[in-house]
Amino acid sequence: SKSYVVERGFTSSSLSSKMAYGNFMYNAKIEFTSRNGKLLVEYSQHTDEKEVLFKSFSKFKVLKALETKDKNGVIYEIMLEEI
């Protein structure tokens, strides 16, 4: 069975995995493959963030969802493809 996610609000991420995961302490790593995400570098005061914005109601197919554990607890790794 295919799993899909529809994000009702705006969603943003970064082209830089270092920026996306290096500055935040969360237990989920979500990677997007984008068709319509918009790079906001030219509009941002924080160009090093390399932010990508997805419009509300963007739909993503779940390609992979893993749950692993390490010394800090549970970690979720999710790969999404915009459709």
mmCIF file of N, CA and C in Angstrom, residues 16-26 48-49:
data_model
loop_
_atom_site.group_PDB
_atom_site.id
_atom_site.type_symbol
_atom_site.label_atom_id
_atom_site.label_comp_id
_atom_site.label_asym_id
_atom_site.label_seq_id
_atom_site.Cartn_x
_atom_site.Cartn_y
_atom_site.Cartn_z
ATOM 1 N N SER A 16 20.693 22.490 2.652
ATOM 2 C CA SER A 16 21.885 22.098 3.391
ATOM 3 C C SER A 16 21.525 21.160 4.539
ATOM 4 N N SER A 17 21.980 19.909 4.473
ATOM 5 C CA SER A 17 21.700 18.985 5.576
ATOM 6 C C SER A 17 22.395 19.452 6.850
ATOM 7 N N LYS A 18 23.551 20.091 6.716
ATOM 8 C CA LYS A 18 24.241 20.625 7.890
ATOM 9 C C LYS A 18 23.377 21.676 8.579
ATOM 10 N N MET A 19 22.769 22.533 7.788
ATOM 11 C CA MET A 19 21.907 23.570 8.348
ATOM 12 C C MET A 19 20.627 22.961 8.907
ATOM 13 N N ALA A 20 20.059 22.007 8.189
ATOM 14 C CA ALA A 20 18.788 21.422 8.607
ATOM 15 C C ALA A 20 18.910 20.616 9.892
ATOM 16 N N TYR A 21 20.017 19.905 10.051
ATOM 17 C CA TYR A 21 20.143 19.006 11.204
ATOM 18 C C TYR A 21 21.187 19.460 12.212
ATOM 19 N N GLY A 22 22.102 20.307 11.799
ATOM 20 C CA GLY A 22 23.188 20.698 12.683
ATOM 21 C C GLY A 22 22.814 21.700 13.758
ATOM 22 N N ASN A 23 21.793 22.496 13.508
ATOM 23 C CA ASN A 23 21.439 23.561 14.442
ATOM 24 C C ASN A 23 20.248 23.230 15.329
ATOM 25 N N PHE A 24 19.675 22.073 15.145
ATOM 26 C CA PHE A 24 18.462 21.741 15.873
ATOM 27 C C PHE A 24 18.608 20.382 16.545
ATOM 28 N N MET A 25 17.949 20.213 17.649
ATOM 29 C CA MET A 25 17.999 18.948 18.379
ATOM 30 C C MET A 25 16.630 18.270 18.316
ATOM 31 N N TYR A 26 16.401 17.523 17.271
ATOM 32 C CA TYR A 26 15.155 16.794 17.101
ATOM 33 C C TYR A 26 15.480 15.330 16.878
ATOM 34 N N ASP A 48 22.467 31.756 4.400
ATOM 35 C CA ASP A 48 23.175 30.509 4.688
ATOM 36 C C ASP A 48 22.212 29.372 5.031
ATOM 37 N N GLU A 49 20.961 29.690 5.368
ATOM 38 C CA GLU A 49 19.979 28.647 5.677
ATOM 39 C C GLU A 49 19.545 27.878 4.429
#
